[in-house]
Amino acid sequence: ILIPGLMSDGRVWGKLENVLSKTYQVHIINIAGFANTPAIGNPSLTEAKQQLLAYINMHKLHKPAVIGHSLGGFMSFWLASNAPTEIGPIISVDGLPFVGPVFTGTNSTTVDNLVEQAQQIKNRYSNMSQQQLIEQSRYGLSIQASSDEAKAIVMSMVQTSDSKTVGKAIYTLMKHDLRQDIANITSPVLLLGASGGFSTDEQKNAMQILYKQQLQALPGANLQMNTHVRHFIMLDDPKWLEDQVLTFLGKYL
C-alpha cells in the first residue's frame, strides 16, 4: 500500500510502482483534498486511517507492507501502532512519528508546546485562496525537491489541493505524537530520511540524531539517511529509494 503525503497524490509513486508491480500487488491510496482528489466536507485524517483499515479488511490483504511519504509516513506509523496484527512491514519516506520537532529542531517538543501554533496554522489555511496556497507552497519549494522538473511536479499537485484540508491535516499532525505509541508496532520498520536541504555536515548530523531519537521506543527500527536528497526522495533519487525498498521488502515479504 502506497500512501502519498500532504498535497500529493499517487503520481509521486509512479517509478516505484512500476518497479514494485513486477513482484508485488500494489495499492495506491489518494487522500481527499490533496492534489487531484476532490475535497470532502469534513476532512479527517483519523477517518482516513479507519477507512484504510477497512480497505485492508475488505480486500482481505494479509499484513500488507505500507509505504508512506511524509504525512503518509506518519500514517504508516499510525496504522501499525493502532492495528499491529493487521499491518506488515512499514517504510516511512521522510515521515516521522511526531512532526513537531521538525518545526522546533528539538525532540523535547511536546504537543502542548504547539497548541497555539497548530491552531494558527489551521486558521490561516482555512482562509487561504488557491493563489495564496500556491504562493505559500512555492516559498518553501527549495527544501521539497532539487530539480526544476521535480519542483514542477510538486507544484502541479499543490495547485489542485484544498487549502482547508491542508490546514486541518497539518493541525492533526501537530496534535498527534506517536513517539511512544510506536512501541506497539510488531512489524519491521524502515525510516528513510532526507537531509540534503541542509548545507553543513553539522546540520545534517543534527537531523540524523533527531530522526533517530524519534525511534527510541522502537529500537529494532532501521534508519537510513540520504544526505543528498530533499523531502521528495522519490523525485530526487528514485534509484536509491527503489534499492532501499526492494532490499527491505525482500527480507520480510
PDB file of C-alpha atoms in Angstrom:
ATOM      1  CA  ILE A   1       0.000   0.000   0.000  1.00  0.00           C
ATOM      2  CA  LEU A   2       1.499   3.338  -1.090  1.00  0.00           C
ATOM      3  CA  ILE A   3       0.305   6.495   0.674  1.00  0.00           C
ATOM      4  CA  PRO A   4       1.314   9.951  -0.624  1.00  0.00           C
ATOM      5  CA  GLY A   5       1.987  12.945   1.579  1.00  0.00           C
ATOM      6  CA  LEU A   6       0.490  16.376   2.115  1.00  0.00           C
ATOM      7  CA  MET A   7      -0.889  17.922  -1.094  1.00  0.00           C
ATOM      8  CA  SER A   8       0.277  14.889  -3.081  1.00  0.00           C
ATOM      9  CA  ASP A   9      -1.341  12.020  -4.924  1.00  0.00           C
ATOM     10  CA  GLY A  10      -0.338   8.722  -6.461  1.00  0.00           C
ATOM     11  CA  ARG A  11       1.774  10.272  -9.208  1.00  0.00           C
ATOM     12  CA  VAL A  12       4.680  10.620  -6.732  1.00  0.00           C
ATOM     13  CA  TRP A  13       4.866   6.824  -6.667  1.00  0.00           C
ATOM     14  CA  GLY A  14       4.966   6.335 -10.457  1.00  0.00           C
ATOM     15  CA  LYS A  15       8.522   4.998 -10.774  1.00  0.00           C
ATOM     16  CA  LEU A  16       8.398   2.972  -7.561  1.00  0.00           C
ATOM     17  CA  GLU A  17       5.047   1.462  -8.536  1.00  0.00           C
ATOM     18  CA  ASN A  18       6.492   0.301 -11.862  1.00  0.00           C
ATOM     19  CA  VAL A  19       9.298  -1.483 -10.042  1.00  0.00           C
ATOM     20  CA  LEU A  20       7.175  -2.976  -7.240  1.00  0.00           C
ATOM     21  CA  SER A  21       4.373  -4.165  -9.520  1.00  0.00           C
ATOM     22  CA  LYS A  22       6.765  -6.647 -11.142  1.00  0.00           C
ATOM     23  CA  THR A  23       6.806  -8.612  -7.891  1.00  0.00           C
ATOM     24  CA  TYR A  24       4.006  -7.369  -5.659  1.00  0.00           C
ATOM     25  CA  GLN A  25       0.338  -6.413  -5.813  1.00  0.00           C
ATOM     26  CA  VAL A  26       0.359  -2.624  -5.402  1.00  0.00           C
ATOM     27  CA  HIS A  27      -2.430  -0.456  -3.971  1.00  0.00           C
ATOM     28  CA  ILE A  28      -2.041   3.319  -4.320  1.00  0.00           C
ATOM     29  CA  ILE A  29      -4.101   5.447  -1.928  1.00  0.00           C
ATOM     30  CA  ASN A  30      -5.180   9.026  -2.640  1.00  0.00           C
ATOM     31  CA  ILE A  31      -6.432  11.230   0.188  1.00  0.00           C
ATOM     32  CA  ALA A  32      -9.435  13.502  -0.395  1.00  0.00           C
ATOM     33  CA  GLY A  33      -8.486  17.161  -0.772  1.00  0.00           C
ATOM     34  CA  PHE A  34      -4.907  16.537  -1.874  1.00  0.00           C
ATOM     35  CA  ALA A  35      -3.883  17.175  -5.493  1.00  0.00           C
ATOM     36  CA  ASN A  36      -6.472  15.892  -7.990  1.00  0.00           C
ATOM     37  CA  THR A  37      -8.617  14.052  -5.449  1.00  0.00           C
ATOM     38  CA  PRO A  38     -11.700  16.193  -4.674  1.00  0.00           C
ATOM     39  CA  ALA A  39     -12.103  17.529  -1.155  1.00  0.00           C
ATOM     40  CA  ILE A  40     -14.889  16.393   1.170  1.00  0.00           C
ATOM     41  CA  GLY A  41     -16.947  18.492   3.567  1.00  0.00           C
ATOM     42  CA  ASN A  42     -15.326  17.376   6.813  1.00  0.00           C
ATOM     43  CA  PRO A  43     -11.773  16.183   6.149  1.00  0.00           C
ATOM     44  CA  SER A  44     -10.274  13.952   8.833  1.00  0.00           C
ATOM     45  CA  LEU A  45      -7.002  12.032   8.898  1.00  0.00           C
ATOM     46  CA  THR A  46      -8.437   9.942  11.728  1.00  0.00           C
ATOM     47  CA  GLU A  47     -11.292   8.917   9.458  1.00  0.00           C
ATOM     48  CA  ALA A  48      -8.845   8.268   6.618  1.00  0.00           C
ATOM     49  CA  LYS A  49      -6.893   5.928   8.900  1.00  0.00           C
ATOM     50  CA  GLN A  50     -10.066   3.994   9.739  1.00  0.00           C
ATOM     51  CA  GLN A  51     -11.007   3.815   6.069  1.00  0.00           C
ATOM     52  CA  LEU A  52      -7.577   2.403   5.261  1.00  0.00           C
ATOM     53  CA  LEU A  53      -8.015  -0.339   7.850  1.00  0.00           C
ATOM     54  CA  ALA A  54     -11.463  -1.071   6.416  1.00  0.00           C
ATOM     55  CA  TYR A  55      -9.937  -1.185   2.920  1.00  0.00           C
ATOM     56  CA  ILE A  56      -7.358  -3.738   4.082  1.00  0.00           C
ATOM     57  CA  ASN A  57     -10.087  -5.915   5.585  1.00  0.00           C
ATOM     58  CA  MET A  58     -12.412  -5.538   2.609  1.00  0.00           C
ATOM     59  CA  HIS A  59      -9.714  -6.620   0.154  1.00  0.00           C
ATOM     60  CA  LYS A  60      -8.517  -9.369   2.505  1.00  0.00           C
ATOM     61  CA  LEU A  61      -4.947  -8.084   2.453  1.00  0.00           C
ATOM     62  CA  HIS A  62      -2.860 -10.145   4.867  1.00  0.00           C
ATOM     63  CA  LYS A  63      -0.420  -7.929   6.758  1.00  0.00           C
ATOM     64  CA  PRO A  64       0.359  -5.723   3.764  1.00  0.00           C
ATOM     65  CA  ALA A  65       3.506  -3.641   3.641  1.00  0.00           C
ATOM     66  CA  VAL A  66       2.687   0.052   3.970  1.00  0.00           C
ATOM     67  CA  ILE A  67       4.922   2.668   2.356  1.00  0.00           C
ATOM     68  CA  GLY A  68       4.132   6.307   3.061  1.00  0.00           C
ATOM     69  CA  HIS A  69       5.737   9.619   2.212  1.00  0.00           C
ATOM     70  CA  SER A  70       5.743  12.488   4.734  1.00  0.00           C
ATOM     71  CA  LEU A  71       2.164  12.592   6.067  1.00  0.00           C
ATOM     72  CA  GLY A  72       1.794   9.138   4.532  1.00  0.00           C
ATOM     73  CA  GLY A  73       4.810   8.019   6.556  1.00  0.00           C
ATOM     74  CA  PHE A  74       3.149   9.272   9.716  1.00  0.00           C
ATOM     75  CA  MET A  75       0.041   7.366   8.611  1.00  0.00           C
ATOM     76  CA  SER A  76       2.074   4.163   8.262  1.00  0.00           C
ATOM     77  CA  PHE A  77       3.314   4.540  11.855  1.00  0.00           C
ATOM     78  CA  TRP A  78      -0.252   5.314  12.986  1.00  0.00           C
ATOM     79  CA  LEU A  79      -1.757   2.287  11.263  1.00  0.00           C
ATOM     80  CA  ALA A  80       0.903  -0.079  12.582  1.00  0.00           C
ATOM     81  CA  SER A  81       0.629   1.346  16.116  1.00  0.00           C
ATOM     82  CA  ASN A  82      -3.178   1.073  16.199  1.00  0.00           C
ATOM     83  CA  ALA A  83      -3.507  -2.265  14.398  1.00  0.00           C
ATOM     84  CA  PRO A  84      -0.203  -4.126  14.835  1.00  0.00           C
ATOM     85  CA  THR A  85      -1.691  -7.513  13.928  1.00  0.00           C
ATOM     86  CA  GLU A  86      -3.121  -6.215  10.642  1.00  0.00           C
ATOM     87  CA  ILE A  87      -0.137  -4.301   9.235  1.00  0.00           C
ATOM     88  CA  GLY A  88       3.038  -5.802   7.815  1.00  0.00           C
ATOM     89  CA  PRO A  89       6.407  -4.118   7.264  1.00  0.00           C
ATOM     90  CA  ILE A  90       6.286  -0.328   7.093  1.00  0.00           C
ATOM     91  CA  ILE A  91       8.536   2.092   5.254  1.00  0.00           C
ATOM     92  CA  SER A  92       8.272   5.775   6.072  1.00  0.00           C
ATOM     93  CA  VAL A  93       9.786   8.026   3.428  1.00  0.00           C
ATOM     94  CA  ASP A  94      10.791  11.174   5.319  1.00  0.00           C
ATOM     95  CA  GLY A  95       7.767  10.990   7.610  1.00  0.00           C
ATOM     96  CA  LEU A  96       8.093  10.975  11.405  1.00  0.00           C
ATOM     97  CA  PRO A  97       6.016   9.721  14.351  1.00  0.00           C
ATOM     98  CA  PHE A  98       5.742  13.358  15.502  1.00  0.00           C
ATOM     99  CA  VAL A  99       6.142  16.331  13.182  1.00  0.00           C
ATOM    100  CA  GLY A 100       6.584  18.863  15.989  1.00  0.00           C
ATOM    101  CA  PRO A 101      10.387  18.630  16.259  1.00  0.00           C
ATOM    102  CA  VAL A 102      10.647  19.499  12.551  1.00  0.00           C
ATOM    103  CA  PHE A 103       9.272  22.928  13.482  1.00  0.00           C
ATOM    104  CA  THR A 104      11.433  23.370  16.588  1.00  0.00           C
ATOM    105  CA  GLY A 105      14.589  21.377  15.902  1.00  0.00           C
ATOM    106  CA  THR A 106      14.403  19.503  19.211  1.00  0.00           C
ATOM    107  CA  ASN A 107      12.751  16.247  20.285  1.00  0.00           C
ATOM    108  CA  SER A 108      11.938  17.751  23.660  1.00  0.00           C
ATOM    109  CA  THR A 109       8.959  19.416  21.927  1.00  0.00           C
ATOM    110  CA  THR A 110       5.537  18.190  23.018  1.00  0.00           C
ATOM    111  CA  VAL A 111       2.024  18.559  21.646  1.00  0.00           C
ATOM    112  CA  ASP A 112       1.276  21.073  24.419  1.00  0.00           C
ATOM    113  CA  ASN A 113       4.149  23.270  23.206  1.00  0.00           C
ATOM    114  CA  LEU A 114       2.492  23.548  19.784  1.00  0.00           C
ATOM    115  CA  VAL A 115      -1.176  24.090  20.638  1.00  0.00           C
ATOM    116  CA  GLU A 116      -1.258  27.779  19.745  1.00  0.00           C
ATOM    117  CA  GLN A 117       0.870  27.387  16.622  1.00  0.00           C
ATOM    118  CA  ALA A 118      -1.217  24.438  15.395  1.00  0.00           C
ATOM    119  CA  GLN A 119      -4.436  26.437  15.738  1.00  0.00           C
ATOM    120  CA  GLN A 120      -2.913  29.422  13.952  1.00  0.00           C
ATOM    121  CA  ILE A 121      -1.837  27.248  11.031  1.00  0.00           C
ATOM    122  CA  LYS A 122      -5.253  25.627  10.799  1.00  0.00           C
ATOM    123  CA  ASN A 123      -6.973  29.027  10.798  1.00  0.00           C
ATOM    124  CA  ARG A 124      -4.576  30.525   8.273  1.00  0.00           C
ATOM    125  CA  TYR A 125      -5.006  27.729   5.760  1.00  0.00           C
ATOM    126  CA  SER A 126      -8.791  27.650   6.175  1.00  0.00           C
ATOM    127  CA  ASN A 127      -8.931  31.259   4.948  1.00  0.00           C
ATOM    128  CA  MET A 128      -6.411  30.929   2.112  1.00  0.00           C
ATOM    129  CA  SER A 129      -7.351  31.453  -1.507  1.00  0.00           C
ATOM    130  CA  GLN A 130      -5.999  28.971  -4.041  1.00  0.00           C
ATOM    131  CA  GLN A 131      -3.443  31.507  -5.193  1.00  0.00           C
ATOM    132  CA  GLN A 132      -2.271  32.110  -1.618  1.00  0.00           C
ATOM    133  CA  LEU A 133      -1.852  28.362  -1.131  1.00  0.00           C
ATOM    134  CA  ILE A 134       0.272  28.215  -4.265  1.00  0.00           C
ATOM    135  CA  GLU A 135       2.432  31.148  -3.184  1.00  0.00           C
ATOM    136  CA  GLN A 136       2.842  29.773   0.341  1.00  0.00           C
ATOM    137  CA  SER A 137       3.956  26.420  -1.062  1.00  0.00           C
ATOM    138  CA  ARG A 138       6.307  27.971  -3.602  1.00  0.00           C
ATOM    139  CA  TYR A 139       8.056  29.787  -0.753  1.00  0.00           C
ATOM    140  CA  GLY A 140       9.286  26.507   0.729  1.00  0.00           C
ATOM    141  CA  LEU A 141       9.801  24.665  -2.546  1.00  0.00           C
ATOM    142  CA  SER A 142      13.606  24.604  -2.300  1.00  0.00           C
ATOM    143  CA  ILE A 143      13.513  22.170   0.637  1.00  0.00           C
ATOM    144  CA  GLN A 144      10.979  19.921  -1.102  1.00  0.00           C
ATOM    145  CA  ALA A 145      12.911  18.917  -4.217  1.00  0.00           C
ATOM    146  CA  SER A 146      16.123  19.699  -6.077  1.00  0.00           C
ATOM    147  CA  SER A 147      15.491  19.717  -9.829  1.00  0.00           C
ATOM    148  CA  ASP A 148      13.201  22.069 -11.733  1.00  0.00           C
ATOM    149  CA  GLU A 149      11.338  19.029 -13.077  1.00  0.00           C
ATOM    150  CA  ALA A 150      10.689  17.684  -9.579  1.00  0.00           C
ATOM    151  CA  LYS A 151       9.617  21.103  -8.302  1.00  0.00           C
ATOM    152  CA  ALA A 152       7.164  21.387 -11.193  1.00  0.00           C
ATOM    153  CA  ILE A 153       5.584  18.052 -10.214  1.00  0.00           C
ATOM    154  CA  VAL A 154       5.231  19.209  -6.611  1.00  0.00           C
ATOM    155  CA  MET A 155       3.626  22.491  -7.647  1.00  0.00           C
ATOM    156  CA  SER A 156       1.248  20.805 -10.080  1.00  0.00           C
ATOM    157  CA  MET A 157      -0.168  18.837  -7.134  1.00  0.00           C
ATOM    158  CA  VAL A 158      -0.301  21.887  -4.877  1.00  0.00           C
ATOM    159  CA  GLN A 159      -2.324  23.829  -7.449  1.00  0.00           C
ATOM    160  CA  THR A 160      -5.297  21.476  -7.166  1.00  0.00           C
ATOM    161  CA  SER A 161      -5.130  20.844  -3.407  1.00  0.00           C
ATOM    162  CA  ASP A 162      -7.741  22.182  -0.998  1.00  0.00           C
ATOM    163  CA  SER A 163      -6.327  24.680   1.493  1.00  0.00           C
ATOM    164  CA  LYS A 164      -8.854  23.877   4.245  1.00  0.00           C
ATOM    165  CA  THR A 165      -7.983  20.173   4.028  1.00  0.00           C
ATOM    166  CA  VAL A 166      -4.276  21.012   4.118  1.00  0.00           C
ATOM    167  CA  GLY A 167      -4.632  23.179   7.219  1.00  0.00           C
ATOM    168  CA  LYS A 168      -6.655  20.585   9.072  1.00  0.00           C
ATOM    169  CA  ALA A 169      -4.145  17.872   8.150  1.00  0.00           C
ATOM    170  CA  ILE A 170      -1.182  19.891   9.452  1.00  0.00           C
ATOM    171  CA  TYR A 171      -3.180  20.599  12.634  1.00  0.00           C
ATOM    172  CA  THR A 172      -3.800  16.865  13.104  1.00  0.00           C
ATOM    173  CA  LEU A 173      -0.126  16.041  12.598  1.00  0.00           C
ATOM    174  CA  MET A 174       0.889  18.638  15.187  1.00  0.00           C
ATOM    175  CA  LYS A 175      -1.687  17.290  17.664  1.00  0.00           C
ATOM    176  CA  HIS A 176      -0.628  13.635  17.427  1.00  0.00           C
ATOM    177  CA  ASP A 177       2.617  12.405  18.964  1.00  0.00           C
ATOM    178  CA  LEU A 178       3.228   8.728  18.186  1.00  0.00           C
ATOM    179  CA  ARG A 179       6.747   8.547  19.605  1.00  0.00           C
ATOM    180  CA  GLN A 180       5.608   6.287  22.471  1.00  0.00           C
ATOM    181  CA  ASP A 181       2.780   4.581  20.567  1.00  0.00           C
ATOM    182  CA  ILE A 182       5.186   3.071  18.045  1.00  0.00           C
ATOM    183  CA  ALA A 183       6.305   0.688  20.799  1.00  0.00           C
ATOM    184  CA  ASN A 184       3.118  -1.241  19.868  1.00  0.00           C
ATOM    185  CA  ILE A 185       4.447  -1.982  16.383  1.00  0.00           C
ATOM    186  CA  THR A 186       5.416  -5.615  15.886  1.00  0.00           C
ATOM    187  CA  SER A 187       6.367  -5.488  12.189  1.00  0.00           C
ATOM    188  CA  PRO A 188       9.748  -4.441  10.742  1.00  0.00           C
ATOM    189  CA  VAL A 189      10.173  -0.683  10.298  1.00  0.00           C
ATOM    190  CA  LEU A 190      12.365   1.319   7.926  1.00  0.00           C
ATOM    191  CA  LEU A 191      12.606   5.099   8.121  1.00  0.00           C
ATOM    192  CA  LEU A 192      14.233   6.814   5.145  1.00  0.00           C
ATOM    193  CA  GLY A 193      15.308  10.349   5.939  1.00  0.00           C
ATOM    194  CA  ALA A 194      16.383  13.228   3.714  1.00  0.00           C
ATOM    195  CA  SER A 195      18.852  15.863   4.852  1.00  0.00           C
ATOM    196  CA  GLY A 196      20.016  17.235   1.508  1.00  0.00           C
ATOM    197  CA  GLY A 197      18.219  20.501   2.180  1.00  0.00           C
ATOM    198  CA  PHE A 198      20.843  21.388   4.788  1.00  0.00           C
ATOM    199  CA  SER A 199      24.148  22.913   3.766  1.00  0.00           C
ATOM    200  CA  THR A 200      26.569  21.789   6.501  1.00  0.00           C
ATOM    201  CA  ASP A 201      27.598  18.398   7.856  1.00  0.00           C
ATOM    202  CA  GLU A 202      26.757  19.635  11.337  1.00  0.00           C
ATOM    203  CA  GLN A 203      23.155  20.361  10.319  1.00  0.00           C
ATOM    204  CA  LYS A 204      22.850  17.007   8.559  1.00  0.00           C
ATOM    205  CA  ASN A 205      24.210  15.162  11.586  1.00  0.00           C
ATOM    206  CA  ALA A 206      21.776  17.008  13.855  1.00  0.00           C
ATOM    207  CA  MET A 207      18.898  15.929  11.613  1.00  0.00           C
ATOM    208  CA  GLN A 208      20.038  12.301  11.710  1.00  0.00           C
ATOM    209  CA  ILE A 209      20.131  12.445  15.520  1.00  0.00           C
ATOM    210  CA  LEU A 210      16.642  13.983  15.604  1.00  0.00           C
ATOM    211  CA  TYR A 211      15.253  11.210  13.373  1.00  0.00           C
ATOM    212  CA  LYS A 212      16.955   8.506  15.436  1.00  0.00           C
ATOM    213  CA  GLN A 213      15.565   9.940  18.672  1.00  0.00           C
ATOM    214  CA  GLN A 214      12.044   9.677  17.243  1.00  0.00           C
ATOM    215  CA  LEU A 215      12.517   5.894  17.056  1.00  0.00           C
ATOM    216  CA  GLN A 216      13.728   5.376  20.637  1.00  0.00           C
ATOM    217  CA  ALA A 217      10.604   3.400  21.594  1.00  0.00           C
ATOM    218  CA  LEU A 218      11.260   1.042  18.681  1.00  0.00           C
ATOM    219  CA  PRO A 219      14.927   0.028  18.982  1.00  0.00           C
ATOM    220  CA  GLY A 220      14.606  -2.559  16.217  1.00  0.00           C
ATOM    221  CA  ALA A 221      13.687   0.062  13.616  1.00  0.00           C
ATOM    222  CA  ASN A 222      16.107   0.743  10.778  1.00  0.00           C
ATOM    223  CA  LEU A 223      17.030   4.338   9.897  1.00  0.00           C
ATOM    224  CA  GLN A 224      18.741   5.212   6.624  1.00  0.00           C
ATOM    225  CA  MET A 225      19.570   8.845   5.851  1.00  0.00           C
ATOM    226  CA  ASN A 226      20.255  10.238   2.388  1.00  0.00           C
ATOM    227  CA  THR A 227      22.321  13.402   2.775  1.00  0.00           C
ATOM    228  CA  HIS A 228      21.946  14.468  -0.861  1.00  0.00           C
ATOM    229  CA  VAL A 229      18.190  14.438  -1.466  1.00  0.00           C
ATOM    230  CA  ARG A 230      15.386  16.670  -0.304  1.00  0.00           C
ATOM    231  CA  HIS A 231      11.948  15.847   1.071  1.00  0.00           C
ATOM    232  CA  PHE A 232      10.533  14.255  -2.096  1.00  0.00           C
ATOM    233  CA  ILE A 233      13.124  11.480  -2.107  1.00  0.00           C
ATOM    234  CA  MET A 234      11.274   9.579  -4.845  1.00  0.00           C
ATOM    235  CA  LEU A 235      11.675  12.548  -7.196  1.00  0.00           C
ATOM    236  CA  ASP A 236      15.266  13.447  -6.281  1.00  0.00           C
ATOM    237  CA  ASP A 237      16.790   9.948  -6.259  1.00  0.00           C
ATOM    238  CA  PRO A 238      14.297   7.279  -7.360  1.00  0.00           C
ATOM    239  CA  LYS A 239      17.000   4.617  -7.784  1.00  0.00           C
ATOM    240  CA  TRP A 240      18.214   4.973  -4.186  1.00  0.00           C
ATOM    241  CA  LEU A 241      14.634   4.740  -2.938  1.00  0.00           C
ATOM    242  CA  GLU A 242      13.912   1.689  -5.095  1.00  0.00           C
ATOM    243  CA  ASP A 243      17.040  -0.074  -3.838  1.00  0.00           C
ATOM    244  CA  GLN A 244      16.169   0.639  -0.186  1.00  0.00           C
ATOM    245  CA  VAL A 245      12.568  -0.503  -0.601  1.00  0.00           C
ATOM    246  CA  LEU A 246      13.336  -3.678  -2.565  1.00  0.00           C
ATOM    247  CA  THR A 247      16.100  -4.732  -0.168  1.00  0.00           C
ATOM    248  CA  PHE A 248      13.869  -4.181   2.866  1.00  0.00           C
ATOM    249  CA  LEU A 249      10.789  -5.864   1.421  1.00  0.00           C
ATOM    250  CA  GLY A 250      12.907  -8.728   0.104  1.00  0.00           C
ATOM    251  CA  LYS A 251      13.824  -9.600   3.696  1.00  0.00           C
ATOM    252  CA  TYR A 252      10.288  -9.686   5.048  1.00  0.00           C
ATOM    253  CA  LEU A 253       7.803 -10.408   2.238  1.00  0.00           C
TER     254      LEU A 253
END
